[in-house]
mmCIF file of C-alpha atoms in Angstrom:
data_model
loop_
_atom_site.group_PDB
_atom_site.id
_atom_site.type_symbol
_atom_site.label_atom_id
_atom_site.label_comp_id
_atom_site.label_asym_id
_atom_site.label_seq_id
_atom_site.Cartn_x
_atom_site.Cartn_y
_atom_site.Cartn_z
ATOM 1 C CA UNK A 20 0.000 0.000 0.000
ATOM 2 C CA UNK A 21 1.436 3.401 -1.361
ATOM 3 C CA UNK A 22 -1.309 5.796 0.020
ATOM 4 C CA UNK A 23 -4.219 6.075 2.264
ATOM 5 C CA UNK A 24 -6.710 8.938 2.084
ATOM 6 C CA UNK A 25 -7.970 10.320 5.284
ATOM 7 C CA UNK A 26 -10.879 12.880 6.212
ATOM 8 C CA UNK A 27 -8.035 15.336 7.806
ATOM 9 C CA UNK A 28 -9.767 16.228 11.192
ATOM 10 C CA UNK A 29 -9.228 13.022 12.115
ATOM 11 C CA UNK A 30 -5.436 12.729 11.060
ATOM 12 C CA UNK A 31 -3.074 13.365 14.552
ATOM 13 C CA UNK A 32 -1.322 16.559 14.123
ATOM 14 C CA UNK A 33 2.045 13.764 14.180
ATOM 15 C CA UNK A 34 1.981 11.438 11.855
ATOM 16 C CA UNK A 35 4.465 8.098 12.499
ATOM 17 C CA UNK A 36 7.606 8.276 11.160
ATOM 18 C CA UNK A 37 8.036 7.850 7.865
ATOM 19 C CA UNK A 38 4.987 9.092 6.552
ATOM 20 C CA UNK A 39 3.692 12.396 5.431
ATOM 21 C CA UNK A 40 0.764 14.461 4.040
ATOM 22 C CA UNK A 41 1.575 14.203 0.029
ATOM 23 C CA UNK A 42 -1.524 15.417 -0.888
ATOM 24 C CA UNK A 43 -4.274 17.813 0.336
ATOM 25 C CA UNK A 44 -7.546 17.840 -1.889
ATOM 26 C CA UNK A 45 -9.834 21.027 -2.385
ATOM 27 C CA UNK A 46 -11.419 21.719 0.804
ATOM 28 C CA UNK A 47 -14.992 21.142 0.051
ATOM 29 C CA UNK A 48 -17.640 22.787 2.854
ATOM 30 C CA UNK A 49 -15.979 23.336 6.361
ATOM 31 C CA UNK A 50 -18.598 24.714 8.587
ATOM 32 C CA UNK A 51 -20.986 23.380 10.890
ATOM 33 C CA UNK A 52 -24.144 22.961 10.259
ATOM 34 C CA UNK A 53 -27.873 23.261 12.635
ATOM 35 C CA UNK A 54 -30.328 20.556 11.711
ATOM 36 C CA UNK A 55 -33.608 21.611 13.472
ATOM 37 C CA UNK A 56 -36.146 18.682 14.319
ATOM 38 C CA UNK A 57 -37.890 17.525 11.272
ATOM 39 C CA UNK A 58 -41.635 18.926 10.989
ATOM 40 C CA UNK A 59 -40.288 21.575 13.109
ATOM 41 C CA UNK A 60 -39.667 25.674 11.964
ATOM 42 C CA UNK A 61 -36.897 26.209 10.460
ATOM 43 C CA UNK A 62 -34.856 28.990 12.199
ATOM 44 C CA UNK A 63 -31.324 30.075 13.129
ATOM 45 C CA UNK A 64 -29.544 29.101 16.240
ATOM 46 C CA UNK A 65 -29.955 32.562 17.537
ATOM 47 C CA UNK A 66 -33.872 31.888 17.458
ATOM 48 C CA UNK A 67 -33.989 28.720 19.125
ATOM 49 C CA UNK A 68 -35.924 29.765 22.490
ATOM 50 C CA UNK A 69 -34.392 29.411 25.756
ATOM 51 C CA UNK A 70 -34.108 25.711 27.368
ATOM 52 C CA UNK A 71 -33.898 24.300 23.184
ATOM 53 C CA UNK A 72 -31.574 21.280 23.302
ATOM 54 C CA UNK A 73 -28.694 21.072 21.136
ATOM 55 C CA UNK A 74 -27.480 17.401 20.650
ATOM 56 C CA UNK A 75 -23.887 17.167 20.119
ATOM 57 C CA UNK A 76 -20.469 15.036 20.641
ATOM 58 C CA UNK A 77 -18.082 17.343 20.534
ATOM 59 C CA UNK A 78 -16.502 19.685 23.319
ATOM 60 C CA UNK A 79 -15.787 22.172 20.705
ATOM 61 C CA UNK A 80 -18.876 22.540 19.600
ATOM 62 C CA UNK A 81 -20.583 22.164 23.398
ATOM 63 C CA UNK A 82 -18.088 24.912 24.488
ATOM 64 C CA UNK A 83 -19.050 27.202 21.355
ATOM 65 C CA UNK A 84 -22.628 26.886 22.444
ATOM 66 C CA UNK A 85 -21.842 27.685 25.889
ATOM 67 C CA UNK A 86 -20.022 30.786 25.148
ATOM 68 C CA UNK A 87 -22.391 32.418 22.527
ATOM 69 C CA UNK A 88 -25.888 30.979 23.744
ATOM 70 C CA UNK A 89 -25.827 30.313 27.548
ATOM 71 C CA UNK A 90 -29.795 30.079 27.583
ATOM 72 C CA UNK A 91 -29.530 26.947 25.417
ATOM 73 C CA UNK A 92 -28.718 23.191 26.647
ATOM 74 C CA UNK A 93 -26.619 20.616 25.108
ATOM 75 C CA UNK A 94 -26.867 16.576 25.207
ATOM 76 C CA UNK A 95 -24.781 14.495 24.338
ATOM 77 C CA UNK A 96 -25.769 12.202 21.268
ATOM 78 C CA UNK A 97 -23.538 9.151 19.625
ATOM 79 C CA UNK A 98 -23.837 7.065 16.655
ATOM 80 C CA UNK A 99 -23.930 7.384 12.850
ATOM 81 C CA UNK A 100 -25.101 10.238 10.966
ATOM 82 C CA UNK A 101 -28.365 8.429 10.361
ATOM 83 C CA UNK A 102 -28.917 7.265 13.736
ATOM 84 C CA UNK A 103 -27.901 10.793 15.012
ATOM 85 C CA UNK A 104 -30.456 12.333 12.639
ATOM 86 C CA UNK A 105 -32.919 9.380 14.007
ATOM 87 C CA UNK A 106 -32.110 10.404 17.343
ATOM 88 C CA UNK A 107 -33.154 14.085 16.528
ATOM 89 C CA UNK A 108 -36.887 13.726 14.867
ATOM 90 C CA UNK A 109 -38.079 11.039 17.148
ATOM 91 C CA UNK A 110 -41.348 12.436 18.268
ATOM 92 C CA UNK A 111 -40.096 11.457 22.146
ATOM 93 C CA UNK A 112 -36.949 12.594 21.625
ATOM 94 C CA UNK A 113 -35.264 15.169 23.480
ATOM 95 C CA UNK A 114 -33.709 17.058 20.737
ATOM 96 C CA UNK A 115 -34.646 20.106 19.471
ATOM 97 C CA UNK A 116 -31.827 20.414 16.921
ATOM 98 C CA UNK A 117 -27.934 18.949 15.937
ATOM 99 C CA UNK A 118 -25.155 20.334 14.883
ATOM 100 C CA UNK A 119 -22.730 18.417 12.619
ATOM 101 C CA UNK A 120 -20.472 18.499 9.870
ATOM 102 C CA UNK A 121 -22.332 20.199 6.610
ATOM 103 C CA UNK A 122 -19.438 18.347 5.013
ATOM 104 C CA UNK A 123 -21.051 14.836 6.808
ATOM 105 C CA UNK A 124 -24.313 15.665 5.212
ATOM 106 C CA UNK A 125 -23.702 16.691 1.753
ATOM 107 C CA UNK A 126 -21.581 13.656 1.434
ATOM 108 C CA UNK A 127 -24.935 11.633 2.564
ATOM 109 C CA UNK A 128 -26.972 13.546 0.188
ATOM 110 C CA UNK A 129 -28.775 15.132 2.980
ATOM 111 C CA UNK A 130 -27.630 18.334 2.743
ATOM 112 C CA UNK A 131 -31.631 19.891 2.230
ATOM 113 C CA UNK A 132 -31.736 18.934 5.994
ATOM 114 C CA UNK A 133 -29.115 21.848 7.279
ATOM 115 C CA UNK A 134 -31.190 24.982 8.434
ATOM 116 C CA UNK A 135 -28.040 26.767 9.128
ATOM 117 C CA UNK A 136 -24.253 27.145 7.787
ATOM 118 C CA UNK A 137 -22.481 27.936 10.758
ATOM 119 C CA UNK A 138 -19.516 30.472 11.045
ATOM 120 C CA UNK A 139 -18.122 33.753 12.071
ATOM 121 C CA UNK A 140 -20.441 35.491 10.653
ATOM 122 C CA UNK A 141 -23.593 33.414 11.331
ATOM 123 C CA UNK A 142 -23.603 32.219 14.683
ATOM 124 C CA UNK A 143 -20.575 33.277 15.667
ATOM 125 C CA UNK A 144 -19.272 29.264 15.630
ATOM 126 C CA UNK A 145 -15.960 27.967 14.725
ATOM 127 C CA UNK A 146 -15.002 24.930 12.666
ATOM 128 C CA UNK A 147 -12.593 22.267 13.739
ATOM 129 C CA UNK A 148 -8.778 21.882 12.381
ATOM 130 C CA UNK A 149 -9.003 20.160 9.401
ATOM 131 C CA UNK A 150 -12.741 20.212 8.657
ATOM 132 C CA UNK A 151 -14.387 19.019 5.328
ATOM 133 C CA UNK A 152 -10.839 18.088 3.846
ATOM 134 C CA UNK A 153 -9.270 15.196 2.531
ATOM 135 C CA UNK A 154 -5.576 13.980 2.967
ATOM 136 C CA UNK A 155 -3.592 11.678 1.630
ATOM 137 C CA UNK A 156 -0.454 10.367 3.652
ATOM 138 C CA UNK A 157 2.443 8.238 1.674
ATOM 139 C CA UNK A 158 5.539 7.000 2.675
ATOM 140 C CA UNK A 159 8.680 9.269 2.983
ATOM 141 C CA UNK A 160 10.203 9.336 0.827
ATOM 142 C CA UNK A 161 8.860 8.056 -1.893
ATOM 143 C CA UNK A 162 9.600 10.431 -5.021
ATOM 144 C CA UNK A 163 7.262 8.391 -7.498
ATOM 145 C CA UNK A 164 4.427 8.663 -5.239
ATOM 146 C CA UNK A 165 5.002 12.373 -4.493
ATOM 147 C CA UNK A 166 4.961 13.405 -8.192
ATOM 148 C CA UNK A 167 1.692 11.738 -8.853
ATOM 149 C CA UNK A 168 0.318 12.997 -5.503
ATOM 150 C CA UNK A 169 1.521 16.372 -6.626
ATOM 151 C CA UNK A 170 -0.966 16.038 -9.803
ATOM 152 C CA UNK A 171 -4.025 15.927 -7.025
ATOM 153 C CA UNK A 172 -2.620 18.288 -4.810
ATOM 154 C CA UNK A 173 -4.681 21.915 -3.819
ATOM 155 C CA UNK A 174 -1.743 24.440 -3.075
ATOM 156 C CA UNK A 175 -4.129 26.817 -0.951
ATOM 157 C CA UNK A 176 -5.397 23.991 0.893
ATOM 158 C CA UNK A 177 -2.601 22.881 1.722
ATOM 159 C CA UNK A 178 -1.219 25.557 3.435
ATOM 160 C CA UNK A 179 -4.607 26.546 5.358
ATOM 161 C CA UNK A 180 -4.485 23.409 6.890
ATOM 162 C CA UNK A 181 -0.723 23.192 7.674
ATOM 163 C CA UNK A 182 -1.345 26.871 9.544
ATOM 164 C CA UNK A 183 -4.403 24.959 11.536
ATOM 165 C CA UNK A 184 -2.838 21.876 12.217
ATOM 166 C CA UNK A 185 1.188 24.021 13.168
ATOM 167 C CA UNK A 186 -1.605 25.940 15.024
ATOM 168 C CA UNK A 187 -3.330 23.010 17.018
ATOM 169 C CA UNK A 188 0.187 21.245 17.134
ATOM 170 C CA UNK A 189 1.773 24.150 19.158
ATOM 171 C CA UNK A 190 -1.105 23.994 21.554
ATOM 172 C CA UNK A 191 -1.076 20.707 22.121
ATOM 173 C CA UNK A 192 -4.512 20.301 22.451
ATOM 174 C CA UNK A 193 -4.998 17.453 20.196
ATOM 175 C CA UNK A 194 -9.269 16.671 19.146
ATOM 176 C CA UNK A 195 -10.114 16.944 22.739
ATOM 177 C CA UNK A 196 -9.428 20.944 23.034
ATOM 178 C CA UNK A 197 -12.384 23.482 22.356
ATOM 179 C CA UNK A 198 -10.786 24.728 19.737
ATOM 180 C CA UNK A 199 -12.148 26.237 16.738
ATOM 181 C CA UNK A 200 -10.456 27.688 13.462
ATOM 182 C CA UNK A 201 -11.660 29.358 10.572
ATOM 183 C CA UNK A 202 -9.224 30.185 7.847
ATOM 184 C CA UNK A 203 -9.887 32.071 4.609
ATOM 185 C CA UNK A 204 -7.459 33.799 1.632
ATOM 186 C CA UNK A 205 -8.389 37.413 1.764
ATOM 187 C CA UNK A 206 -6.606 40.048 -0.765
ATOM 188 C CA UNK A 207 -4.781 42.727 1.419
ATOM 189 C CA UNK A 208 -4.159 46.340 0.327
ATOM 190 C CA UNK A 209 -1.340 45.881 -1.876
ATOM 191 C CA UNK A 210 -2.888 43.503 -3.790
ATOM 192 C CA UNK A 211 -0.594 40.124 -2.114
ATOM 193 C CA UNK A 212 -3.092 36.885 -0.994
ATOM 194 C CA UNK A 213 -2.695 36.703 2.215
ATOM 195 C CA UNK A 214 -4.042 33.603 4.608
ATOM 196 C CA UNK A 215 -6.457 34.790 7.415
ATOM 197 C CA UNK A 216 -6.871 32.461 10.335
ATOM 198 C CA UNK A 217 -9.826 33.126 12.940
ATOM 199 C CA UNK A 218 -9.257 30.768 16.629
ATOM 200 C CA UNK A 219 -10.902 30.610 19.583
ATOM 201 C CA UNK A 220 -10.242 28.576 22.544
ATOM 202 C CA UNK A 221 -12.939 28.095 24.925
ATOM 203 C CA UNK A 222 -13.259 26.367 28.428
ATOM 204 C CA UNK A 223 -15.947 23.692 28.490
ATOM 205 C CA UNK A 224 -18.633 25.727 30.677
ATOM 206 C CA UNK A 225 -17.862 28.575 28.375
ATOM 207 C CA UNK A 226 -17.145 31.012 30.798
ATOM 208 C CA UNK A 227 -13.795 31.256 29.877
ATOM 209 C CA UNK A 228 -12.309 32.304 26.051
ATOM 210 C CA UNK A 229 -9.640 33.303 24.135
ATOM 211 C CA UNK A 230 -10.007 34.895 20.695
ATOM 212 C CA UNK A 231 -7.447 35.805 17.977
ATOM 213 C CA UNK A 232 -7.704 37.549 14.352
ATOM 214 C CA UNK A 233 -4.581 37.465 12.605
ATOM 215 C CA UNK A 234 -3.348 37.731 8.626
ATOM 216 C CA UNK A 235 -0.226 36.753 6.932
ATOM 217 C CA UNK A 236 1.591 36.055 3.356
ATOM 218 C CA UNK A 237 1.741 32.412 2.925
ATOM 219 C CA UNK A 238 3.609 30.901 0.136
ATOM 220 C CA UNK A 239 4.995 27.598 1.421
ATOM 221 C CA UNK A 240 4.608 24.887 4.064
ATOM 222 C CA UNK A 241 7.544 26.711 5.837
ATOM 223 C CA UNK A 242 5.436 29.839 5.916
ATOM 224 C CA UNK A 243 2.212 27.826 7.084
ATOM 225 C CA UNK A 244 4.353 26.352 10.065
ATOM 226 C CA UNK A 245 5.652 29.452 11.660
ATOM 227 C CA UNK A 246 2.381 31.516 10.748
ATOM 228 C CA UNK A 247 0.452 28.811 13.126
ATOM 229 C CA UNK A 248 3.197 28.747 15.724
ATOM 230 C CA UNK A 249 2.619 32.359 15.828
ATOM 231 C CA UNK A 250 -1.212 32.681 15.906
ATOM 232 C CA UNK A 251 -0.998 29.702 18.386
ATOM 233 C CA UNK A 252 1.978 31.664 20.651
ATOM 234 C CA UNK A 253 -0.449 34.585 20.462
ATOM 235 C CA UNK A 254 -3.321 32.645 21.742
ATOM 236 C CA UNK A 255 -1.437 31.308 24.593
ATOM 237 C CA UNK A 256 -0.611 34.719 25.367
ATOM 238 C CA UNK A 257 -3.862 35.356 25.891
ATOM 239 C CA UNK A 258 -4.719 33.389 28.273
ATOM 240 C CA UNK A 259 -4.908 29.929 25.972
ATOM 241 C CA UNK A 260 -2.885 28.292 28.409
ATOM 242 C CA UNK A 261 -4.484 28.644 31.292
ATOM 243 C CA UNK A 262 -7.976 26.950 29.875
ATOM 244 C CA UNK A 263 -6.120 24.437 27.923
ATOM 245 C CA UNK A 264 -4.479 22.872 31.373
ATOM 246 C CA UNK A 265 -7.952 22.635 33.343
ATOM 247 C CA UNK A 266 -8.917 20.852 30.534
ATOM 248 C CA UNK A 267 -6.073 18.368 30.268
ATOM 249 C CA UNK A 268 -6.591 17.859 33.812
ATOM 250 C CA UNK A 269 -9.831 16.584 33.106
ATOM 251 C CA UNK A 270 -9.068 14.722 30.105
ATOM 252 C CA UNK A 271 -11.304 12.006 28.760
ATOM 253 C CA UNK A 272 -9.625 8.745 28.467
ATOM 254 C CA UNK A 273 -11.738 6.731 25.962
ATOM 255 C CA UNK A 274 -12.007 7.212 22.238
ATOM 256 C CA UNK A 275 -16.000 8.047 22.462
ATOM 257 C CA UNK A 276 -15.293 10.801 24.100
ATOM 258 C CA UNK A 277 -12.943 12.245 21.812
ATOM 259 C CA UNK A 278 -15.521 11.712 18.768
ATOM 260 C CA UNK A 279 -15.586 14.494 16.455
ATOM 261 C CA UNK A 280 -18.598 14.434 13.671
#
């Protein structure tokens, strides 16, 4: 076996030695998404009224929640996509809505069930590292492999996700950290591309956050390292640090509870 393809949230931010990331495809859809209850009103997270329950698995999204929309609860919910969605529009269930990958759903062909894109700009959520991408490790090195892999490979990509995963690497906070990224290629003044990266790191009761905004040139995997060293150094100076440690002293020790969907 030459290659395997992985969805890239799930990838460790270390890979074993002798393998590496040859390959990133085209990110496809990155947010979040709300699914409301079916037969329900559609609406925005911001509508759902006070005591609404959120069904979720992940502390990043749980801590997001807690941070933006304190009147709202969360429950946990496992399985599948389908059973999730089952789950949701069981007429006894205690879901009001879900929020998972859009990139899960569209995938599924169930994309006409997301209410809501979620982002900085609606709903004020975060994505996770890696989100709605695809990555393809080989063996290093392996110069056959790379040239072909180089045929498949999205530059920009590539380097957005080498800034979020330099960025979650520094941290250390591996999938169990409320963390959330959003990164975007924005045209500056002088006309250079420049990579944007939005973070957020959030304590798990969400009373506690820390919030950075930063843009920088990006034009190789060198430049992607140090830029997420930087917004991660930067985050930590803010008081990054401090959070991620309760957490870590309160770290789950099974797999289930380190499920991201």
């Amino acid at each position: 076996m030459s290659t395997l393809a992985h969805h890239y949230s799930d990838v460790p931010t270390q890979l074993p030695s002798g393998c590496e990331i040859g390959a990133v495809l085209e990110r496809e859809e990155p947010r979040d998404a709300l699914v409301i209850k079916a037969g329900r009103k559609p609406c925005r997270i911001e509508d759902l009224p006070k005591g609404a329950v959120i069904g979720t698995s992940s502390i990043r999204r749980t801590a997001q929640v807690a941070l933006k929309y304190p009147h709202l609860r969360v429950q946990d919910v496992r399985g599948n996509v389908g059973t999730r969605l089952s789950k949701l529009d069981a007429e006894d269930g205690p879901f009001d809505a879900l929020i998972l990958a859009a990139a899960g759903l569209i995938r599924l062909d169930l994309g006409d069930r997301i209410n809501q894109y979620l982002d900085s700009k609606n709903g004020g959520m975060l994505w996770a590292v890696g989100q709605g991408t695809i990555g393809i490790e080989n063996r290093s090195p392996d110069e056959r492999v790379q040239r072909t892999l180089e045929l498949v490979d999205h530059h920009e990509t590539h380097l957005a996700i080498a800034t979020e995963r330099s960025l979650l690497r520094t941290l250390e906070g591996g999938c169990s950290a409320p963390l959330g990224v959003e990164t975007a290629w924005v045209e500056r003044d002088d006309g250079q591309k420049a990579l944007n990266i939005k973070s957020i790191v959030v304590s798990t009761d969400g009373k506690e956050n820390c919030e950075i905004d930063m843009t920088e040139i990006v034009k190789s995997k060198q430049d992607a390292e140090l830029f997420g060293i930087n917004a991660a150094s930067e985050l930590l100076r803010r008081g990054a640090d401090k959070i991620l440690a309760e957490i870590k002293a309160k770290k789950p020790t099974t797999v289930a509870d380190l499920e991201e969907k």
